[in-house]
mmCIF file of C-alpha atoms in Angstrom:
data_model
loop_
_atom_site.group_PDB
_atom_site.id
_atom_site.type_symbol
_atom_site.label_atom_id
_atom_site.label_comp_id
_atom_site.label_asym_id
_atom_site.label_seq_id
_atom_site.Cartn_x
_atom_site.Cartn_y
_atom_site.Cartn_z
ATOM 1 C CA MET A 1 33.077 -39.905 19.064
ATOM 2 C CA SER A 2 30.061 -39.985 16.744
ATOM 3 C CA GLU A 3 30.475 -39.443 12.984
ATOM 4 C CA ASP A 4 28.378 -36.273 13.279
ATOM 5 C CA LEU A 5 30.638 -34.761 15.936
ATOM 6 C CA ALA A 6 33.754 -35.730 13.990
ATOM 7 C CA ARG A 7 32.436 -33.854 10.962
ATOM 8 C CA GLN A 8 31.632 -30.802 13.069
ATOM 9 C CA SER A 9 35.160 -30.749 14.474
ATOM 10 C CA ARG A 10 36.585 -31.160 10.966
ATOM 11 C CA ILE A 11 38.745 -34.127 11.924
ATOM 12 C CA PRO A 12 39.030 -36.490 8.926
ATOM 13 C CA ASP A 13 37.754 -39.980 9.650
ATOM 14 C CA GLY A 14 40.556 -42.177 10.908
ATOM 15 C CA SER A 15 43.052 -39.367 11.362
ATOM 16 C CA SER A 16 44.809 -38.423 14.555
ATOM 17 C CA ALA A 17 43.678 -35.473 16.637
ATOM 18 C CA SER A 18 47.272 -34.245 16.332
ATOM 19 C CA GLU A 19 46.926 -33.733 12.562
ATOM 20 C CA VAL A 20 46.100 -30.048 12.803
ATOM 21 C CA ASP A 21 46.427 -27.656 9.862
ATOM 22 C CA CYS A 22 48.694 -24.757 10.754
ATOM 23 C CA PRO A 23 47.625 -21.299 9.594
ATOM 24 C CA ARG A 24 48.649 -20.409 6.047
ATOM 25 C CA GLY A 25 50.698 -23.552 5.751
ATOM 26 C CA GLY A 26 48.520 -26.630 5.751
ATOM 27 C CA VAL A 27 51.290 -28.674 7.396
ATOM 28 C CA PRO A 28 50.165 -30.925 10.264
ATOM 29 C CA ALA A 29 51.626 -29.589 13.493
ATOM 30 C CA PRO A 30 54.029 -31.900 15.361
ATOM 31 C CA GLN A 31 53.821 -32.733 19.057
ATOM 32 C CA PRO A 32 53.042 -30.697 21.131
ATOM 33 C CA TYR A 33 51.090 -29.257 18.203
ATOM 34 C CA ALA A 34 52.885 -25.888 18.116
ATOM 35 C CA CYS A 35 52.819 -24.347 14.646
ATOM 36 C CA PRO A 36 56.111 -22.808 13.474
ATOM 37 C CA VAL A 37 56.266 -19.050 13.079
ATOM 38 C CA SER A 38 56.501 -19.221 9.284
ATOM 39 C CA THR A 39 53.057 -20.820 9.037
ATOM 40 C CA THR A 40 51.249 -18.736 11.626
ATOM 41 C CA THR A 41 52.170 -15.242 10.526
ATOM 42 C CA ALA A 42 51.195 -13.303 7.449
ATOM 43 C CA PRO A 43 53.792 -11.868 5.058
ATOM 44 C CA GLY A 44 55.116 -8.615 6.474
ATOM 45 C CA ASP A 45 54.150 -9.427 10.071
ATOM 46 C CA THR A 46 56.705 -8.411 12.688
ATOM 47 C CA VAL A 47 57.063 -11.194 15.236
ATOM 48 C CA ILE A 48 57.813 -9.952 18.743
ATOM 49 C CA GLN A 49 60.642 -11.860 20.422
ATOM 50 C CA PRO A 50 59.959 -11.923 24.178
ATOM 51 C CA SER A 51 62.598 -12.287 26.856
ATOM 52 C CA ALA A 52 62.861 -15.589 28.688
ATOM 53 C CA ALA A 53 60.910 -14.100 31.598
ATOM 54 C CA GLU A 54 58.089 -13.060 29.261
ATOM 55 C CA ALA A 55 57.863 -16.352 27.356
ATOM 56 C CA VAL A 56 54.408 -17.890 27.599
ATOM 57 C CA ARG A 57 52.619 -20.787 25.950
ATOM 58 C CA ILE A 58 49.013 -20.054 25.037
ATOM 59 C CA GLY A 59 46.646 -22.702 23.756
ATOM 60 C CA VAL A 60 43.790 -22.278 21.322
ATOM 61 C CA LEU A 61 40.898 -24.667 21.904
ATOM 62 C CA ALA A 62 40.901 -26.516 18.591
ATOM 63 C CA VAL A 63 37.732 -28.584 18.553
ATOM 64 C CA GLN A 64 35.830 -26.192 16.274
ATOM 65 C CA GLY A 65 35.933 -22.597 15.076
ATOM 66 C CA ASP A 66 38.448 -20.101 13.663
ATOM 67 C CA VAL A 67 41.544 -21.591 15.281
ATOM 68 C CA ARG A 68 44.248 -20.618 12.800
ATOM 69 C CA GLU A 69 43.585 -16.873 12.961
ATOM 70 C CA HIS A 70 44.057 -16.873 16.735
ATOM 71 C CA LEU A 71 47.256 -18.923 16.412
ATOM 72 C CA ALA A 72 48.590 -16.359 13.954
ATOM 73 C CA ALA A 73 47.787 -13.405 16.210
ATOM 74 C CA LEU A 74 49.349 -14.998 19.291
ATOM 75 C CA THR A 75 52.500 -16.053 17.457
ATOM 76 C CA ALA A 76 52.968 -12.569 16.011
ATOM 77 C CA LEU A 77 52.911 -11.251 19.588
ATOM 78 C CA GLY A 78 55.728 -13.552 20.671
ATOM 79 C CA ALA A 79 53.690 -16.208 22.455
ATOM 80 C CA GLU A 80 54.195 -19.892 21.783
ATOM 81 C CA ALA A 81 50.793 -20.774 20.349
ATOM 82 C CA ILE A 82 49.638 -24.383 20.365
ATOM 83 C CA THR A 83 46.373 -26.143 19.652
ATOM 84 C CA VAL A 84 44.514 -27.796 22.526
ATOM 85 C CA ARG A 85 42.439 -30.842 21.680
ATOM 86 C CA ARG A 86 43.385 -33.401 24.324
ATOM 87 C CA PRO A 87 43.146 -33.338 28.129
ATOM 88 C CA ALA A 88 46.922 -33.580 28.535
ATOM 89 C CA GLU A 89 47.395 -30.465 26.400
ATOM 90 C CA VAL A 90 45.288 -28.414 28.822
ATOM 91 C CA GLU A 91 48.080 -28.884 31.355
ATOM 92 C CA LEU A 92 50.744 -27.555 28.958
ATOM 93 C CA VAL A 93 49.461 -23.996 28.593
ATOM 94 C CA ASP A 94 49.725 -20.780 30.594
ATOM 95 C CA GLY A 95 46.502 -19.416 29.084
ATOM 96 C CA LEU A 96 43.737 -20.423 26.693
ATOM 97 C CA VAL A 97 41.857 -18.818 23.818
ATOM 98 C CA ILE A 98 38.377 -20.135 23.042
ATOM 99 C CA PRO A 99 37.625 -19.134 19.444
ATOM 100 C CA GLY A 100 34.437 -18.274 17.650
ATOM 101 C CA GLY A 101 32.367 -21.027 16.111
ATOM 102 C CA GLU A 102 29.064 -22.536 17.210
ATOM 103 C CA SER A 103 28.694 -22.679 20.982
ATOM 104 C CA THR A 104 26.375 -25.697 21.149
ATOM 105 C CA VAL A 105 28.660 -27.749 18.896
ATOM 106 C CA MET A 106 31.729 -26.572 20.796
ATOM 107 C CA ASP A 107 30.152 -27.633 24.083
ATOM 108 C CA LYS A 108 29.404 -31.125 22.733
ATOM 109 C CA LEU A 109 32.914 -31.516 21.347
ATOM 110 C CA VAL A 110 34.552 -30.335 24.575
ATOM 111 C CA ARG A 111 32.693 -33.112 26.359
ATOM 112 C CA ALA A 112 33.373 -35.660 23.596
ATOM 113 C CA PHE A 113 37.115 -34.949 23.779
ATOM 114 C CA GLU A 114 36.958 -35.207 27.608
ATOM 115 C CA LEU A 115 38.193 -31.640 27.932
ATOM 116 C CA ARG A 116 35.442 -30.272 30.130
ATOM 117 C CA GLU A 117 36.755 -31.343 33.542
ATOM 118 C CA PRO A 118 40.401 -30.311 33.014
ATOM 119 C CA LEU A 119 39.271 -26.965 31.580
ATOM 120 C CA LEU A 120 36.933 -26.335 34.509
ATOM 121 C CA ARG A 121 39.736 -27.128 36.939
ATOM 122 C CA ARG A 122 42.347 -24.929 35.235
ATOM 123 C CA ILE A 123 39.948 -21.969 34.994
ATOM 124 C CA ALA A 124 38.995 -22.403 38.663
ATOM 125 C CA GLU A 125 42.718 -22.399 39.518
ATOM 126 C CA GLY A 126 43.087 -19.007 37.849
ATOM 127 C CA MET A 127 44.352 -19.861 34.372
ATOM 128 C CA PRO A 128 43.748 -16.850 32.087
ATOM 129 C CA ALA A 129 41.231 -17.458 29.309
ATOM 130 C CA TYR A 130 39.918 -15.311 26.474
ATOM 131 C CA GLY A 131 36.776 -16.107 24.501
ATOM 132 C CA SER A 132 35.675 -14.472 21.255
ATOM 133 C CA CYS A 133 32.038 -14.762 20.091
ATOM 134 C CA ALA A 134 31.157 -18.404 20.877
ATOM 135 C CA GLY A 135 34.077 -18.328 23.303
ATOM 136 C CA MET A 136 32.272 -15.596 25.240
ATOM 137 C CA ILE A 137 29.286 -17.918 25.575
ATOM 138 C CA MET A 138 31.528 -20.758 26.745
ATOM 139 C CA LEU A 139 32.988 -18.557 29.515
ATOM 140 C CA ALA A 140 29.641 -17.125 30.640
ATOM 141 C CA ASP A 141 28.027 -18.351 33.844
ATOM 142 C CA ARG A 142 24.541 -17.963 32.349
ATOM 143 C CA ILE A 143 22.883 -18.103 28.912
ATOM 144 C CA VAL A 144 19.441 -16.612 28.309
ATOM 145 C CA ASP A 145 18.465 -18.866 25.403
ATOM 146 C CA ALA A 146 20.584 -21.969 25.946
ATOM 147 C CA ARG A 147 19.671 -25.294 24.384
ATOM 148 C CA PRO A 148 18.203 -27.697 26.981
ATOM 149 C CA ASP A 149 21.425 -29.720 27.248
ATOM 150 C CA GLN A 150 23.895 -26.879 26.674
ATOM 151 C CA GLN A 151 26.659 -26.373 29.230
ATOM 152 C CA THR A 152 29.308 -23.693 29.583
ATOM 153 C CA LEU A 153 32.671 -23.634 31.304
ATOM 154 C CA GLY A 154 31.688 -20.482 33.165
ATOM 155 C CA GLY A 155 33.888 -18.191 35.209
ATOM 156 C CA LEU A 156 32.528 -14.860 33.991
ATOM 157 C CA ASP A 157 29.678 -13.512 36.105
ATOM 158 C CA VAL A 158 27.637 -12.531 33.062
ATOM 159 C CA THR A 159 24.397 -13.476 31.345
ATOM 160 C CA VAL A 160 24.706 -13.684 27.563
ATOM 161 C CA ARG A 161 22.222 -14.027 24.727
ATOM 162 C CA ARG A 162 23.224 -16.257 21.824
ATOM 163 C CA ASN A 163 22.965 -14.862 18.265
ATOM 164 C CA ALA A 164 21.701 -11.620 19.792
ATOM 165 C CA PHE A 165 22.512 -9.540 16.713
ATOM 166 C CA GLY A 166 20.682 -11.851 14.330
ATOM 167 C CA ARG A 167 21.614 -14.284 11.597
ATOM 168 C CA GLN A 168 24.705 -14.536 9.399
ATOM 169 C CA VAL A 169 23.226 -11.990 6.979
ATOM 170 C CA ASP A 170 22.996 -9.505 9.859
ATOM 171 C CA SER A 171 26.764 -9.546 10.409
ATOM 172 C CA PHE A 172 28.307 -6.081 10.606
ATOM 173 C CA GLU A 173 31.428 -4.088 11.479
ATOM 174 C CA GLN A 174 31.734 -1.095 13.785
ATOM 175 C CA ASP A 175 34.422 1.000 15.470
ATOM 176 C CA LEU A 176 34.053 0.841 19.251
ATOM 177 C CA GLU A 177 35.499 2.746 22.162
ATOM 178 C CA TYR A 178 37.495 0.270 24.238
ATOM 179 C CA ALA A 179 38.767 0.375 27.826
ATOM 180 C CA TRP A 180 42.398 -0.530 27.166
ATOM 181 C CA SER A 181 44.656 -1.440 30.089
ATOM 182 C CA ASP A 182 46.606 1.740 29.312
ATOM 183 C CA PRO A 183 44.196 4.568 30.276
ATOM 184 C CA SER A 184 46.005 6.962 27.946
ATOM 185 C CA ASP A 185 45.105 4.815 24.926
ATOM 186 C CA LYS A 186 41.943 6.307 23.453
ATOM 187 C CA ASP A 187 42.049 4.451 20.132
ATOM 188 C CA THR A 188 38.925 2.669 18.991
ATOM 189 C CA VAL A 189 38.862 -0.994 17.996
ATOM 190 C CA HIS A 190 37.376 -2.161 14.701
ATOM 191 C CA ALA A 191 34.932 -4.905 15.674
ATOM 192 C CA VAL A 192 33.569 -7.599 13.350
ATOM 193 C CA PHE A 193 30.300 -9.142 14.548
ATOM 194 C CA ILE A 194 29.222 -12.494 13.039
ATOM 195 C CA ARG A 195 26.084 -14.066 14.560
ATOM 196 C CA ALA A 196 27.407 -12.571 17.757
ATOM 197 C CA PRO A 197 26.136 -12.744 21.333
ATOM 198 C CA TRP A 198 25.890 -9.792 23.661
ATOM 199 C CA VAL A 199 25.986 -9.496 27.445
ATOM 200 C CA GLU A 200 22.538 -8.946 28.931
ATOM 201 C CA GLU A 201 23.746 -8.568 32.514
ATOM 202 C CA ALA A 202 27.169 -8.249 34.128
ATOM 203 C CA GLY A 203 27.907 -8.884 37.788
ATOM 204 C CA PRO A 204 29.499 -6.265 40.068
ATOM 205 C CA GLY A 205 32.964 -7.778 39.678
ATOM 206 C CA VAL A 206 32.903 -7.585 35.881
ATOM 207 C CA GLN A 207 34.637 -4.741 34.044
ATOM 208 C CA VAL A 208 32.820 -3.616 30.904
ATOM 209 C CA LEU A 209 35.423 -3.021 28.191
ATOM 210 C CA ALA A 210 33.232 -2.063 25.230
ATOM 211 C CA ARG A 211 29.646 -1.381 24.202
ATOM 212 C CA VAL A 212 27.963 -1.044 20.821
ATOM 213 C CA SER A 213 28.223 2.611 19.874
ATOM 214 C CA GLU A 214 25.330 3.078 17.445
ATOM 215 C CA GLY A 215 22.311 1.447 15.843
ATOM 216 C CA ALA A 216 19.448 -0.510 17.371
ATOM 217 C CA ALA A 217 21.810 -2.313 19.756
ATOM 218 C CA ALA A 218 23.563 0.842 20.985
ATOM 219 C CA GLY A 219 24.695 0.443 24.579
ATOM 220 C CA ARG A 220 24.820 -3.353 24.528
ATOM 221 C CA ILE A 221 27.871 -4.818 26.267
ATOM 222 C CA VAL A 222 30.198 -6.626 23.859
ATOM 223 C CA ALA A 223 33.500 -6.935 25.746
ATOM 224 C CA VAL A 224 34.184 -7.776 29.396
ATOM 225 C CA ARG A 225 36.901 -8.772 31.799
ATOM 226 C CA GLN A 226 36.800 -10.365 35.236
ATOM 227 C CA GLY A 227 40.151 -11.155 36.804
ATOM 228 C CA ASN A 228 42.087 -13.349 34.395
ATOM 229 C CA LEU A 229 39.062 -13.979 32.171
ATOM 230 C CA MET A 230 38.276 -11.824 29.167
ATOM 231 C CA ALA A 231 35.683 -12.074 26.390
ATOM 232 C CA THR A 232 34.483 -10.214 23.312
ATOM 233 C CA SER A 233 31.336 -10.664 21.232
ATOM 234 C CA PHE A 234 33.328 -9.724 18.152
ATOM 235 C CA HIS A 235 36.220 -11.313 16.247
ATOM 236 C CA PRO A 236 39.463 -9.304 16.623
ATOM 237 C CA GLU A 237 41.379 -12.070 14.860
ATOM 238 C CA VAL A 238 39.494 -11.450 11.601
ATOM 239 C CA GLY A 239 40.603 -7.877 10.933
ATOM 240 C CA GLY A 240 44.281 -8.317 11.760
ATOM 241 C CA ASP A 241 44.247 -5.891 14.719
ATOM 242 C CA ARG A 242 46.444 -7.576 17.336
ATOM 243 C CA ARG A 243 45.688 -5.249 20.257
ATOM 244 C CA ILE A 244 42.964 -7.366 21.875
ATOM 245 C CA HIS A 245 45.263 -10.376 21.735
ATOM 246 C CA ALA A 246 48.095 -8.220 23.089
ATOM 247 C CA GLU A 247 45.941 -7.338 26.095
ATOM 248 C CA PHE A 248 45.335 -11.041 26.731
ATOM 249 C CA VAL A 249 48.990 -11.986 26.289
ATOM 250 C CA SER A 250 49.824 -9.343 28.914
ATOM 251 C CA ILE A 251 47.320 -10.933 31.305
ATOM 252 C CA VAL A 252 48.896 -14.352 30.740
ATOM 253 C CA ARG A 253 52.427 -13.036 31.243
ATOM 254 C CA ALA A 254 51.477 -11.219 34.444
ATOM 255 C CA HIS A 255 49.797 -14.344 35.813
ATOM 256 C CA ARG A 256 52.760 -16.556 34.932
ATOM 257 C CA LEU A 257 55.229 -14.158 36.549
ATOM 258 C CA GLN A 258 53.036 -14.036 39.641
ATOM 259 C CA GLN A 259 52.903 -17.838 39.786
ATOM 260 C CA SER A 260 56.659 -18.100 39.256
ATOM 261 C CA GLY A 261 57.304 -15.595 42.026
ATOM 262 C CA ALA A 262 55.023 -17.434 44.420
ATOM 263 C CA SER A 263 56.684 -20.776 43.698
ATOM 264 C CA GLN A 264 60.187 -19.332 44.205
ATOM 265 C CA SER A 265 59.437 -17.458 47.437
ATOM 266 C CA PRO A 266 61.054 -19.166 50.446
ATOM 267 C CA GLU A 267 58.721 -20.349 53.150
ATOM 268 C CA ARG A 268 58.702 -18.017 56.122
ATOM 269 C CA GLU A 269 59.489 -19.660 59.437
ATOM 270 C CA ASP A 270 57.427 -18.650 62.423
ATOM 271 C CA THR A 271 59.524 -17.263 65.247
ATOM 272 C CA ALA A 272 58.639 -17.029 68.882
#
């Protein structure tokens, strides 16, 4: 890996990729890089204890971006949250969160860490994935203003525009109507937009979960889901609202239960 890429991934020169700072603890995470609950949750957080059937391991792509906030949110919801920085770790998880950051840098680091091919394969196999901000770009099939050499993992039949809302100084917050999985839930979500993309076009199989409600960008799509893939332009991990992460954890649990059921079903014998 080049010195420039190492700096962008915030890995100290000469240190192991396993030396990951856990949220609010600063203690390097041991193999398999799962941070203990005490370092991933804020004081006063209630940690949900799932049943054995509901236990899932969710990875956070940890090459660049706001990794620790996602780890904290997932852990508070009862998931085993681990960092993913090596190809072997891609195989350990039931689902993956791709955090915010800088999409072009993230793309380069995913390739530098030889993560691209295993991630493409797992997503194609149906592994649930959630991308926030830059993560939305990474999951998009198409980018309007991509750099010449920029690649995405794809999977979402959407076209996105990078930095659509402007520069860092144009960052803003807004309450949005959101299509929760529970139709009776009419609560809004408080969205934090930081150099965020938006969805220019969504394919027929894509469910639009949220749009900008006011301002010059009113009506722009900022949250989508397609099958096991989900993405938001905004950063739910920043404000401490766990509901977006809870929706994703539910997707991961449902997929894992489905996979477990399929693997345990006896083969049916054909009879004459």
